[in-house]
PDB file of C-alpha atoms in Angstrom:
ATOM      1  CA  MET A   1     -24.537  -2.456   8.294  1.00  0.00           C
ATOM      2  CA  GLU A   2     -21.479  -0.272   7.754  1.00  0.00           C
ATOM      3  CA  PHE A   3     -19.584  -2.386  10.277  1.00  0.00           C
ATOM      4  CA  LEU A   4     -20.638  -5.601   8.539  1.00  0.00           C
ATOM      5  CA  ILE A   5     -19.511  -4.522   5.041  1.00  0.00           C
ATOM      6  CA  ASN A   6     -16.260  -3.354   6.552  1.00  0.00           C
ATOM      7  CA  LEU A   7     -15.692  -6.630   8.391  1.00  0.00           C
ATOM      8  CA  VAL A   8     -16.407  -8.819   5.339  1.00  0.00           C
ATOM      9  CA  LEU A   9     -14.046  -6.782   3.150  1.00  0.00           C
ATOM     10  CA  LEU A  10     -11.306  -6.925   5.795  1.00  0.00           C
ATOM     11  CA  LEU A  11     -11.644 -10.719   6.033  1.00  0.00           C
ATOM     12  CA  PHE A  12     -11.423 -11.056   2.225  1.00  0.00           C
ATOM     13  CA  LEU A  13      -8.326  -8.865   2.308  1.00  0.00           C
ATOM     14  CA  SER A  14      -6.678 -11.102   4.918  1.00  0.00           C
ATOM     15  CA  ALA A  15      -7.524 -14.237   2.934  1.00  0.00           C
ATOM     16  CA  VAL A  16      -5.943 -12.798  -0.237  1.00  0.00           C
ATOM     17  CA  THR A  17      -2.857 -11.783   1.763  1.00  0.00           C
ATOM     18  CA  ILE A  18      -2.431 -15.311   3.126  1.00  0.00           C
ATOM     19  CA  ALA A  19      -2.737 -16.650  -0.428  1.00  0.00           C
ATOM     20  CA  ILE A  20      -0.026 -14.205  -1.604  1.00  0.00           C
ATOM     21  CA  ILE A  21       2.343 -15.488   1.107  1.00  0.00           C
ATOM     22  CA  GLY A  22       1.769 -19.129   0.126  1.00  0.00           C
ATOM     23  CA  VAL A  23       1.786 -19.041  -3.681  1.00  0.00           C
ATOM     24  CA  ARG A  24       5.159 -19.655  -5.390  1.00  0.00           C
ATOM     25  CA  ASN A  25       4.188 -18.780  -8.961  1.00  0.00           C
ATOM     26  CA  LEU A  26       4.926 -15.081  -9.397  1.00  0.00           C
ATOM     27  CA  PHE A  27       2.268 -14.640 -12.093  1.00  0.00           C
ATOM     28  CA  ALA A  28      -0.365 -15.823  -9.602  1.00  0.00           C
ATOM     29  CA  VAL A  29       1.142 -13.515  -6.967  1.00  0.00           C
ATOM     30  CA  VAL A  30       0.762 -10.513  -9.287  1.00  0.00           C
ATOM     31  CA  VAL A  31      -2.847 -11.388 -10.150  1.00  0.00           C
ATOM     32  CA  LEU A  32      -3.659 -11.867  -6.449  1.00  0.00           C
ATOM     33  CA  GLY A  33      -1.971  -8.514  -5.846  1.00  0.00           C
ATOM     34  CA  GLY A  34      -4.448  -6.946  -8.312  1.00  0.00           C
ATOM     35  CA  ALA A  35      -7.360  -8.554  -6.434  1.00  0.00           C
ATOM     36  CA  TYR A  36      -5.875  -7.257  -3.178  1.00  0.00           C
ATOM     37  CA  SER A  37      -5.745  -3.713  -4.558  1.00  0.00           C
ATOM     38  CA  PHE A  38      -9.351  -3.860  -5.757  1.00  0.00           C
ATOM     39  CA  LEU A  39     -10.525  -5.106  -2.346  1.00  0.00           C
ATOM     40  CA  MET A  40      -8.539  -2.293  -0.733  1.00  0.00           C
ATOM     41  CA  ALA A  41     -10.159   0.222  -3.109  1.00  0.00           C
ATOM     42  CA  THR A  42     -13.659  -1.080  -2.217  1.00  0.00           C
ATOM     43  CA  LEU A  43     -12.801  -0.880   1.467  1.00  0.00           C
ATOM     44  CA  LEU A  44     -11.591   2.697   1.081  1.00  0.00           C
ATOM     45  CA  ILE A  45     -14.852   3.653  -0.655  1.00  0.00           C
ATOM     46  CA  ALA A  46     -16.794   1.950   2.167  1.00  0.00           C
ATOM     47  CA  MET A  47     -14.815   4.185   4.543  1.00  0.00           C
ATOM     48  CA  ASP A  48     -15.979   7.341   2.619  1.00  0.00           C
ATOM     49  CA  ALA A  49     -12.555   7.893   1.038  1.00  0.00           C
ATOM     50  CA  VAL A  50     -13.979   7.993  -2.505  1.00  0.00           C
ATOM     51  CA  ASP A  51     -11.060   9.870  -4.090  1.00  0.00           C
ATOM     52  CA  VAL A  52      -8.534   7.524  -2.507  1.00  0.00           C
ATOM     53  CA  GLY A  53     -10.585   4.493  -3.557  1.00  0.00           C
ATOM     54  CA  MET A  54     -10.625   5.584  -7.202  1.00  0.00           C
ATOM     55  CA  THR A  55      -6.908   6.339  -7.180  1.00  0.00           C
ATOM     56  CA  GLU A  56      -6.132   2.966  -5.614  1.00  0.00           C
ATOM     57  CA  ALA A  57      -8.269   1.155  -8.221  1.00  0.00           C
ATOM     58  CA  ALA A  58      -6.587   2.992 -11.102  1.00  0.00           C
ATOM     59  CA  VAL A  59      -3.021   3.170  -9.801  1.00  0.00           C
ATOM     60  CA  GLY A  60      -2.782   0.275  -7.328  1.00  0.00           C
ATOM     61  CA  ALA A  61      -4.764  -2.334  -9.244  1.00  0.00           C
ATOM     62  CA  GLY A  62      -4.055  -0.958 -12.726  1.00  0.00           C
ATOM     63  CA  VAL A  63      -0.637   0.615 -13.130  1.00  0.00           C
ATOM     64  CA  SER A  64       1.096  -1.479 -10.431  1.00  0.00           C
ATOM     65  CA  THR A  65      -0.160  -4.724 -11.952  1.00  0.00           C
ATOM     66  CA  VAL A  66       0.989  -3.660 -15.421  1.00  0.00           C
ATOM     67  CA  LEU A  67       4.432  -2.700 -14.051  1.00  0.00           C
ATOM     68  CA  LEU A  68       4.774  -6.017 -12.200  1.00  0.00           C
ATOM     69  CA  LEU A  69       3.672  -8.004 -15.265  1.00  0.00           C
ATOM     70  CA  SER A  70       6.184  -6.222 -17.490  1.00  0.00           C
ATOM     71  CA  ALA A  71       8.925  -6.899 -14.928  1.00  0.00           C
ATOM     72  CA  LEU A  72       7.919 -10.588 -14.950  1.00  0.00           C
ATOM     73  CA  HIS A  73       8.127 -10.573 -18.737  1.00  0.00           C
ATOM     74  CA  LEU A  74      11.730  -9.328 -18.491  1.00  0.00           C
ATOM     75  CA  THR A  75      12.760 -11.725 -15.701  1.00  0.00           C
ATOM     76  CA  LYS A  76      11.353 -15.027 -14.453  1.00  0.00           C
ATOM     77  CA  THR A  77       7.911 -16.190 -13.395  1.00  0.00           C
ATOM     78  CA  ASP A  78       8.773 -18.782 -10.740  1.00  0.00           C
ATOM     79  CA  GLU A  79      10.056 -18.352  -7.253  1.00  0.00           C
ATOM     80  CA  ALA A  80      12.806 -20.742  -6.107  1.00  0.00           C
ATOM     81  CA  PRO A  81      11.935 -22.838  -3.050  1.00  0.00           C
ATOM     82  CA  GLY A  82      13.201 -21.223   0.125  1.00  0.00           C
ATOM     83  CA  ARG A  83      16.619 -22.285   1.418  1.00  0.00           C
ATOM     84  CA  HIS A  84      16.467 -20.740   4.836  1.00  0.00           C
ATOM     85  CA  SER A  85      14.293 -21.475   7.813  1.00  0.00           C
ATOM     86  CA  ASN A  86      11.263 -19.206   8.186  1.00  0.00           C
ATOM     87  CA  VAL A  87      11.344 -19.228  11.980  1.00  0.00           C
ATOM     88  CA  LEU A  88      13.308 -16.013  12.427  1.00  0.00           C
ATOM     89  CA  PRO A  89      11.235 -13.890   9.991  1.00  0.00           C
ATOM     90  CA  MET A  90       8.041 -15.291  11.554  1.00  0.00           C
ATOM     91  CA  ALA A  91       9.279 -14.432  15.064  1.00  0.00           C
ATOM     92  CA  LEU A  92      10.237 -10.936  13.918  1.00  0.00           C
ATOM     93  CA  SER A  93       6.853 -10.233  12.330  1.00  0.00           C
ATOM     94  CA  VAL A  94       4.900 -11.683  15.268  1.00  0.00           C
ATOM     95  CA  LEU A  95       6.933  -9.565  17.693  1.00  0.00           C
ATOM     96  CA  THR A  96       6.306  -6.433  15.606  1.00  0.00           C
ATOM     97  CA  GLY A  97       2.615  -7.363  15.388  1.00  0.00           C
ATOM     98  CA  LEU A  98       2.304  -7.757  19.165  1.00  0.00           C
ATOM     99  CA  ALA A  99       3.940  -4.374  19.751  1.00  0.00           C
ATOM    100  CA  LEU A 100       1.558  -2.757  17.253  1.00  0.00           C
ATOM    101  CA  VAL A 101      -1.530  -4.450  18.764  1.00  0.00           C
ATOM    102  CA  TYR A 102      -0.409  -3.151  22.158  1.00  0.00           C
ATOM    103  CA  GLY A 103      -0.248   0.287  20.538  1.00  0.00           C
ATOM    104  CA  THR A 104      -3.832   0.012  19.187  1.00  0.00           C
ATOM    105  CA  TRP A 105      -5.195  -0.224  22.748  1.00  0.00           C
ATOM    106  CA  ASP A 106      -4.912   3.555  23.088  1.00  0.00           C
ATOM    107  CA  LEU A 107      -6.244   4.358  19.606  1.00  0.00           C
ATOM    108  CA  PRO A 108      -9.840   5.560  19.213  1.00  0.00           C
ATOM    109  CA  ARG A 109     -12.338   2.954  18.042  1.00  0.00           C
ATOM    110  CA  TYR A 110     -13.452   2.774  14.405  1.00  0.00           C
ATOM    111  CA  GLY A 111     -16.153   5.261  13.403  1.00  0.00           C
ATOM    112  CA  ASP A 112     -15.804   7.476  16.478  1.00  0.00           C
ATOM    113  CA  ALA A 113     -16.590  11.161  15.807  1.00  0.00           C
ATOM    114  CA  ASP A 114     -15.244  12.591  19.080  1.00  0.00           C
ATOM    115  CA  THR A 115     -11.546  12.031  18.481  1.00  0.00           C
ATOM    116  CA  PRO A 116      -9.035  14.923  18.402  1.00  0.00           C
ATOM    117  CA  MET A 117      -8.330  14.076  14.774  1.00  0.00           C
ATOM    118  CA  ASN A 118     -11.980  14.460  13.745  1.00  0.00           C
ATOM    119  CA  THR A 119     -12.966  17.441  15.914  1.00  0.00           C
ATOM    120  CA  TYR A 120      -9.940  19.671  15.464  1.00  0.00           C
ATOM    121  CA  VAL A 121      -8.207  20.030  12.108  1.00  0.00           C
ATOM    122  CA  GLY A 122     -10.525  17.897   9.953  1.00  0.00           C
ATOM    123  CA  ALA A 123     -13.625  19.801  11.074  1.00  0.00           C
ATOM    124  CA  GLU A 124     -11.805  23.077  10.453  1.00  0.00           C
ATOM    125  CA  TYR A 125     -11.132  22.181   6.809  1.00  0.00           C
ATOM    126  CA  LEU A 126     -14.762  21.114   6.329  1.00  0.00           C
ATOM    127  CA  GLU A 127     -16.049  24.418   7.720  1.00  0.00           C
ATOM    128  CA  ARG A 128     -13.735  26.771   5.876  1.00  0.00           C
ATOM    129  CA  SER A 129     -13.351  25.071   2.493  1.00  0.00           C
ATOM    130  CA  ILE A 130     -16.401  26.583   0.782  1.00  0.00           C
ATOM    131  CA  ASP A 131     -15.743  30.145   2.017  1.00  0.00           C
ATOM    132  CA  GLU A 132     -12.036  30.157   1.271  1.00  0.00           C
ATOM    133  CA  THR A 133     -11.733  28.112  -1.913  1.00  0.00           C
ATOM    134  CA  THR A 134     -15.339  27.675  -3.205  1.00  0.00           C
ATOM    135  CA  VAL A 135     -14.561  24.013  -3.982  1.00  0.00           C
ATOM    136  CA  PRO A 136     -17.264  21.656  -2.653  1.00  0.00           C
ATOM    137  CA  ASN A 137     -14.977  18.596  -2.663  1.00  0.00           C
ATOM    138  CA  VAL A 138     -12.879  19.183   0.437  1.00  0.00           C
ATOM    139  CA  VAL A 139     -10.279  16.575  -0.550  1.00  0.00           C
ATOM    140  CA  THR A 140      -9.592  18.523  -3.729  1.00  0.00           C
ATOM    141  CA  SER A 141      -9.370  21.871  -1.949  1.00  0.00           C
ATOM    142  CA  VAL A 142      -6.960  20.523   0.698  1.00  0.00           C
ATOM    143  CA  LEU A 143      -4.850  18.729  -1.917  1.00  0.00           C
ATOM    144  CA  ALA A 144      -4.542  21.605  -4.368  1.00  0.00           C
ATOM    145  CA  SER A 145      -4.889  24.649  -2.132  1.00  0.00           C
ATOM    146  CA  TYR A 146      -4.161  24.195   1.586  1.00  0.00           C
ATOM    147  CA  ARG A 147      -1.492  21.563   1.031  1.00  0.00           C
ATOM    148  CA  GLY A 148      -0.431  22.516  -2.485  1.00  0.00           C
ATOM    149  CA  TYR A 149       3.263  22.297  -1.610  1.00  0.00           C
ATOM    150  CA  ASP A 150       2.792  18.648  -0.581  1.00  0.00           C
ATOM    151  CA  THR A 151       1.459  17.911  -4.048  1.00  0.00           C
ATOM    152  CA  LEU A 152       4.366  19.793  -5.618  1.00  0.00           C
ATOM    153  CA  GLY A 153       6.795  17.654  -3.563  1.00  0.00           C
ATOM    154  CA  GLU A 154       4.950  14.521  -4.675  1.00  0.00           C
ATOM    155  CA  THR A 155       5.339  15.544  -8.307  1.00  0.00           C
ATOM    156  CA  ALA A 156       9.075  16.041  -7.708  1.00  0.00           C
ATOM    157  CA  VAL A 157       9.300  12.504  -6.266  1.00  0.00           C
ATOM    158  CA  ILE A 158       7.528  10.998  -9.277  1.00  0.00           C
ATOM    159  CA  PHE A 159       9.742  12.969 -11.657  1.00  0.00           C
ATOM    160  CA  THR A 160      12.878  11.714  -9.882  1.00  0.00           C
ATOM    161  CA  ALA A 161      11.603   8.120  -9.919  1.00  0.00           C
ATOM    162  CA  GLY A 162      10.788   8.460 -13.620  1.00  0.00           C
ATOM    163  CA  ILE A 163      14.318   9.682 -14.397  1.00  0.00           C
ATOM    164  CA  GLY A 164      15.726   6.813 -12.308  1.00  0.00           C
ATOM    165  CA  VAL A 165      13.712   4.178 -14.190  1.00  0.00           C
ATOM    166  CA  LEU A 166      14.669   5.709 -17.556  1.00  0.00           C
ATOM    167  CA  MET A 167      18.381   5.710 -16.709  1.00  0.00           C
ATOM    168  CA  LEU A 168      18.314   2.119 -15.415  1.00  0.00           C
ATOM    169  CA  LEU A 169      16.464   0.729 -18.424  1.00  0.00           C
ATOM    170  CA  LYS A 170      18.203   2.846 -21.067  1.00  0.00           C
ATOM    171  CA  GLY A 171      21.559   1.282 -20.216  1.00  0.00           C
ATOM    172  CA  ARG A 172      19.889  -2.065 -20.565  1.00  0.00           C
ATOM    173  CA  ARG A 173      18.886  -1.540 -24.218  1.00  0.00           C
ATOM    174  CA  ARG A 174      22.345  -0.359 -25.272  1.00  0.00           C
ATOM    175  CA  ARG A 175      24.069  -3.307 -23.610  1.00  0.00           C
ATOM    176  CA  LYS A 176      21.706  -5.705 -25.319  1.00  0.00           C
ATOM    177  CA  ASP A 177      22.582  -4.239 -28.728  1.00  0.00           C
ATOM    178  CA  GLU A 178      26.322  -4.614 -28.018  1.00  0.00           C
ATOM    179  CA  ASP A 179      25.780  -8.221 -26.925  1.00  0.00           C
ATOM    180  CA  GLY A 180      23.920  -8.856 -30.166  1.00  0.00           C
ATOM    181  CA  GLU A 181      26.857  -7.490 -32.207  1.00  0.00           C
ATOM    182  CA  ASP A 182      29.352  -9.574 -30.235  1.00  0.00           C
ATOM    183  CA  GLU A 183      27.355 -12.709 -30.880  1.00  0.00           C
ATOM    184  CA  GLY A 184      27.210 -11.814 -34.568  1.00  0.00           C
ATOM    185  CA  ARG A 185      31.001 -11.484 -34.818  1.00  0.00           C
ATOM    186  CA  SER A 186      31.864 -14.657 -32.961  1.00  0.00           C
TER     187      SER A 186
ATOM    188  CA  MET B   1     -28.541  -0.266  22.359  1.00  0.00           C
ATOM    189  CA  GLU B   2     -26.031  -1.260  25.063  1.00  0.00           C
ATOM    190  CA  GLY B   3     -25.217  -4.505  23.252  1.00  0.00           C
ATOM    191  CA  LEU B   4     -24.859  -2.626  19.998  1.00  0.00           C
ATOM    192  CA  ASN B   5     -22.271  -0.320  21.589  1.00  0.00           C
ATOM    193  CA  GLU B   6     -20.216  -3.262  22.845  1.00  0.00           C
ATOM    194  CA  LEU B   7     -20.350  -4.850  19.409  1.00  0.00           C
ATOM    195  CA  ALA B   8     -19.194  -1.546  17.941  1.00  0.00           C
ATOM    196  CA  PHE B   9     -16.282  -1.496  20.413  1.00  0.00           C
ATOM    197  CA  VAL B  10     -15.054  -4.968  19.389  1.00  0.00           C
ATOM    198  CA  LEU B  11     -15.611  -4.399  15.662  1.00  0.00           C
ATOM    199  CA  GLY B  12     -13.865  -1.030  15.955  1.00  0.00           C
ATOM    200  CA  GLY B  13     -10.818  -2.857  17.224  1.00  0.00           C
ATOM    201  CA  VAL B  14     -10.996  -5.447  14.415  1.00  0.00           C
ATOM    202  CA  ASN B  15     -10.212  -2.700  11.941  1.00  0.00           C
ATOM    203  CA  HIS B  16      -6.913  -1.900  13.665  1.00  0.00           C
ATOM    204  CA  TRP B  17      -6.008  -5.558  14.189  1.00  0.00           C
ATOM    205  CA  ILE B  18      -6.421  -6.497  10.539  1.00  0.00           C
ATOM    206  CA  THR B  19      -4.258  -3.491   9.653  1.00  0.00           C
ATOM    207  CA  VAL B  20      -1.628  -4.901  12.016  1.00  0.00           C
ATOM    208  CA  PHE B  21      -2.011  -8.334  10.418  1.00  0.00           C
ATOM    209  CA  LEU B  22      -1.378  -6.844   6.965  1.00  0.00           C
ATOM    210  CA  ILE B  23       1.731  -5.047   8.272  1.00  0.00           C
ATOM    211  CA  MET B  24       2.943  -8.371   9.737  1.00  0.00           C
ATOM    212  CA  ALA B  25       2.283 -10.208   6.469  1.00  0.00           C
ATOM    213  CA  GLY B  26       4.133  -7.561   4.462  1.00  0.00           C
ATOM    214  CA  LEU B  27       7.109  -7.606   6.822  1.00  0.00           C
ATOM    215  CA  TYR B  28       7.193 -11.415   6.793  1.00  0.00           C
ATOM    216  CA  ILE B  29       7.261 -11.550   2.983  1.00  0.00           C
ATOM    217  CA  ILE B  30      10.027  -8.914   2.804  1.00  0.00           C
ATOM    218  CA  VAL B  31      12.240 -10.706   5.333  1.00  0.00           C
ATOM    219  CA  SER B  32      11.609 -14.374   4.545  1.00  0.00           C
ATOM    220  CA  ARG B  33      11.392 -14.535   0.741  1.00  0.00           C
ATOM    221  CA  SER B  34      14.559 -14.276  -1.307  1.00  0.00           C
ATOM    222  CA  ASN B  35      12.744 -13.592  -4.603  1.00  0.00           C
ATOM    223  CA  MET B  36      12.975  -9.859  -5.274  1.00  0.00           C
ATOM    224  CA  ILE B  37       9.641  -9.445  -7.079  1.00  0.00           C
ATOM    225  CA  LYS B  38       7.908 -11.211  -4.196  1.00  0.00           C
ATOM    226  CA  LYS B  39       9.717  -8.855  -1.836  1.00  0.00           C
ATOM    227  CA  LEU B  40       8.367  -5.860  -3.777  1.00  0.00           C
ATOM    228  CA  VAL B  41       4.827  -7.289  -3.578  1.00  0.00           C
ATOM    229  CA  GLY B  42       5.377  -7.622   0.187  1.00  0.00           C
ATOM    230  CA  LEU B  43       6.497  -4.012   0.286  1.00  0.00           C
ATOM    231  CA  SER B  44       3.277  -2.983  -1.506  1.00  0.00           C
ATOM    232  CA  ILE B  45       1.203  -4.902   1.061  1.00  0.00           C
ATOM    233  CA  PHE B  46       3.074  -3.082   3.820  1.00  0.00           C
ATOM    234  CA  GLN B  47       2.355   0.250   2.117  1.00  0.00           C
ATOM    235  CA  THR B  48      -1.351  -0.422   1.544  1.00  0.00           C
ATOM    236  CA  SER B  49      -1.800  -1.448   5.186  1.00  0.00           C
ATOM    237  CA  VAL B  50      -0.685   2.070   6.097  1.00  0.00           C
ATOM    238  CA  TYR B  51      -3.570   3.423   3.966  1.00  0.00           C
ATOM    239  CA  LEU B  52      -5.955   1.539   6.243  1.00  0.00           C
ATOM    240  CA  LEU B  53      -4.167   2.800   9.350  1.00  0.00           C
ATOM    241  CA  TYR B  54      -4.664   6.404   8.205  1.00  0.00           C
ATOM    242  CA  VAL B  55      -8.105   6.306   6.640  1.00  0.00           C
ATOM    243  CA  SER B  56     -10.025   4.184   9.169  1.00  0.00           C
ATOM    244  CA  PRO B  57      -9.747   6.625  12.135  1.00  0.00           C
ATOM    245  CA  GLY B  58     -11.060   9.396   9.843  1.00  0.00           C
ATOM    246  CA  LYS B  59     -14.290   7.521   9.109  1.00  0.00           C
ATOM    247  CA  ILE B  60     -17.316   8.676  11.082  1.00  0.00           C
ATOM    248  CA  ILE B  61     -20.219   6.250  11.313  1.00  0.00           C
ATOM    249  CA  GLY B  62     -23.268   7.794   9.620  1.00  0.00           C
ATOM    250  CA  GLY B  63     -21.084  10.283   7.768  1.00  0.00           C
ATOM    251  CA  THR B  64     -20.614  10.595   4.020  1.00  0.00           C
ATOM    252  CA  ALA B  65     -17.733  11.379   1.687  1.00  0.00           C
ATOM    253  CA  PRO B  66     -16.353  14.908   2.332  1.00  0.00           C
ATOM    254  CA  ILE B  67     -18.102  16.671  -0.550  1.00  0.00           C
ATOM    255  CA  ILE B  68     -20.056  19.629   0.842  1.00  0.00           C
ATOM    256  CA  SER B  69     -23.773  19.549   0.039  1.00  0.00           C
ATOM    257  CA  THR B  70     -26.874  20.948   1.662  1.00  0.00           C
ATOM    258  CA  ASP B  71     -28.357  17.437   1.953  1.00  0.00           C
ATOM    259  CA  PHE B  72     -25.773  16.168   4.468  1.00  0.00           C
ATOM    260  CA  ALA B  73     -24.478  17.371   7.803  1.00  0.00           C
ATOM    261  CA  VAL B  74     -21.878  14.765   8.855  1.00  0.00           C
ATOM    262  CA  TYR B  75     -18.753  14.191   6.762  1.00  0.00           C
ATOM    263  CA  SER B  76     -15.756  11.928   7.290  1.00  0.00           C
ATOM    264  CA  ASN B  77     -12.374  13.560   7.888  1.00  0.00           C
ATOM    265  CA  PRO B  78     -10.846  14.715   4.548  1.00  0.00           C
ATOM    266  CA  LEU B  79      -7.268  15.208   5.774  1.00  0.00           C
ATOM    267  CA  PRO B  80      -6.140  11.537   5.891  1.00  0.00           C
ATOM    268  CA  HIS B  81      -7.610  11.055   2.405  1.00  0.00           C
ATOM    269  CA  VAL B  82      -5.324  13.761   1.032  1.00  0.00           C
ATOM    270  CA  LEU B  83      -2.246  12.324   2.738  1.00  0.00           C
ATOM    271  CA  ILE B  84      -2.994   8.836   1.414  1.00  0.00           C
ATOM    272  CA  LEU B  85      -3.607  10.098  -2.130  1.00  0.00           C
ATOM    273  CA  THR B  86      -0.017  11.345  -2.053  1.00  0.00           C
ATOM    274  CA  ALA B  87       1.183   8.061  -0.516  1.00  0.00           C
ATOM    275  CA  ILE B  88      -0.447   5.918  -3.254  1.00  0.00           C
ATOM    276  CA  VAL B  89       1.232   7.798  -6.081  1.00  0.00           C
ATOM    277  CA  VAL B  90       4.635   7.865  -4.359  1.00  0.00           C
ATOM    278  CA  GLY B  91       4.197   4.132  -3.648  1.00  0.00           C
ATOM    279  CA  VAL B  92       3.791   3.371  -7.353  1.00  0.00           C
ATOM    280  CA  ALA B  93       6.849   5.514  -8.154  1.00  0.00           C
ATOM    281  CA  THR B  94       9.014   3.534  -5.704  1.00  0.00           C
ATOM    282  CA  LEU B  95       7.592   0.249  -7.004  1.00  0.00           C
ATOM    283  CA  ALA B  96       8.531   1.207 -10.566  1.00  0.00           C
ATOM    284  CA  LEU B  97      12.066   2.128  -9.493  1.00  0.00           C
ATOM    285  CA  GLY B  98      12.402  -1.135  -7.531  1.00  0.00           C
ATOM    286  CA  LEU B  99      11.219  -3.189 -10.518  1.00  0.00           C
ATOM    287  CA  ALA B 100      13.686  -1.401 -12.824  1.00  0.00           C
ATOM    288  CA  LEU B 101      16.470  -2.340 -10.386  1.00  0.00           C
ATOM    289  CA  VAL B 102      15.266  -5.968 -10.365  1.00  0.00           C
ATOM    290  CA  VAL B 103      15.340  -6.055 -14.169  1.00  0.00           C
ATOM    291  CA  ARG B 104      18.932  -4.738 -14.120  1.00  0.00           C
ATOM    292  CA  ILE B 105      19.965  -7.228 -11.414  1.00  0.00           C
ATOM    293  CA  ASN B 106      18.464 -10.068 -13.444  1.00  0.00           C
ATOM    294  CA  GLU B 107      20.519  -8.950 -16.408  1.00  0.00           C
ATOM    295  CA  ALA B 108      23.787  -8.665 -14.464  1.00  0.00           C
ATOM    296  CA  TYR B 109      23.483 -11.835 -12.357  1.00  0.00           C
ATOM    297  CA  GLY B 110      20.975 -13.935 -14.328  1.00  0.00           C
ATOM    298  CA  SER B 111      18.804 -14.366 -11.287  1.00  0.00           C
ATOM    299  CA  ILE B 112      16.242 -12.492  -9.200  1.00  0.00           C
ATOM    300  CA  GLU B 113      16.793 -14.672  -6.123  1.00  0.00           C
ATOM    301  CA  GLU B 114      18.734 -12.883  -3.427  1.00  0.00           C
ATOM    302  CA  ASP B 115      20.440 -16.149  -2.336  1.00  0.00           C
ATOM    303  CA  GLU B 116      21.855 -16.775  -5.809  1.00  0.00           C
ATOM    304  CA  VAL B 117      22.919 -13.156  -6.327  1.00  0.00           C
ATOM    305  CA  TYR B 118      24.842 -13.115  -3.047  1.00  0.00           C
ATOM    306  CA  GLY B 119      26.475 -16.518  -3.670  1.00  0.00           C
ATOM    307  CA  ASP B 120      25.752 -19.738  -1.785  1.00  0.00           C
ATOM    308  CA  GLY B 121      24.532 -18.031   1.347  1.00  0.00           C
ATOM    309  CA  ASP B 122      27.459 -19.277   3.441  1.00  0.00           C
ATOM    310  CA  TRP B 123      27.208 -16.239   5.664  1.00  0.00           C
ATOM    311  CA  ASN B 124      23.905 -17.463   6.997  1.00  0.00           C
TER     312      ASN B 124
END
């Protein structure tokens, strides 16, 4: 049953991705992107990653879609027809795909418990979390306690990105005002 | 039971292969489309496919979400979940920065198509 739910969601995800490649209207692309994120969130919950699923639904499907829509509002909503041949990009992606599929041959199968990843460090966290941090949700204890510095670094990245966005868009407003004055004078 | 194991083997591979397909699709959009917003959507697809790549090997069939309780014995691996939580948030931060750049480019060049920004594409 778990395999079946997983398979259906993966097929939906592929279908939405193909639609995103084909559609030329950017508004439709953004809405399909939201659907893609929700499917991804459902898939993550089906794979027991409940915290990740909720974050993806809120941030991936919510905030990302809002950001993309506001960017569309400030720019254009239609994509120009392609001028170049798509053969080279297609060849590049197929080549990359083949190399990656070759790489998956050595990966453990889905749902396997006896992999080094699941028996070594993951199991260790699950065993020690309650004794060392008293937090029942192991994702929370790893995020905030064992790997707290990771989270601090993440916050620094977001802060930097926020400053970057502010600086880029602040210049925009000032220039617009000057343009307005120029138009008024002439 | 034997047949079920074989089915599990093939379906277990499907998970990886669809991840690879999503990576291919993302890469194709980034390289082939000249519209910058479409490129950023392609970049997001590429990023989300990495979530699958990380989280799916951590799933254990018959396990539950890694929240310790006396009712359950088998839990999926919590470590990839933590790494991907960080990746999602950083992904949105880079998307926001990319979109701000696109807005500025649109203002400076009047276009969000890479071909038009670079000129007539004679170098192709």
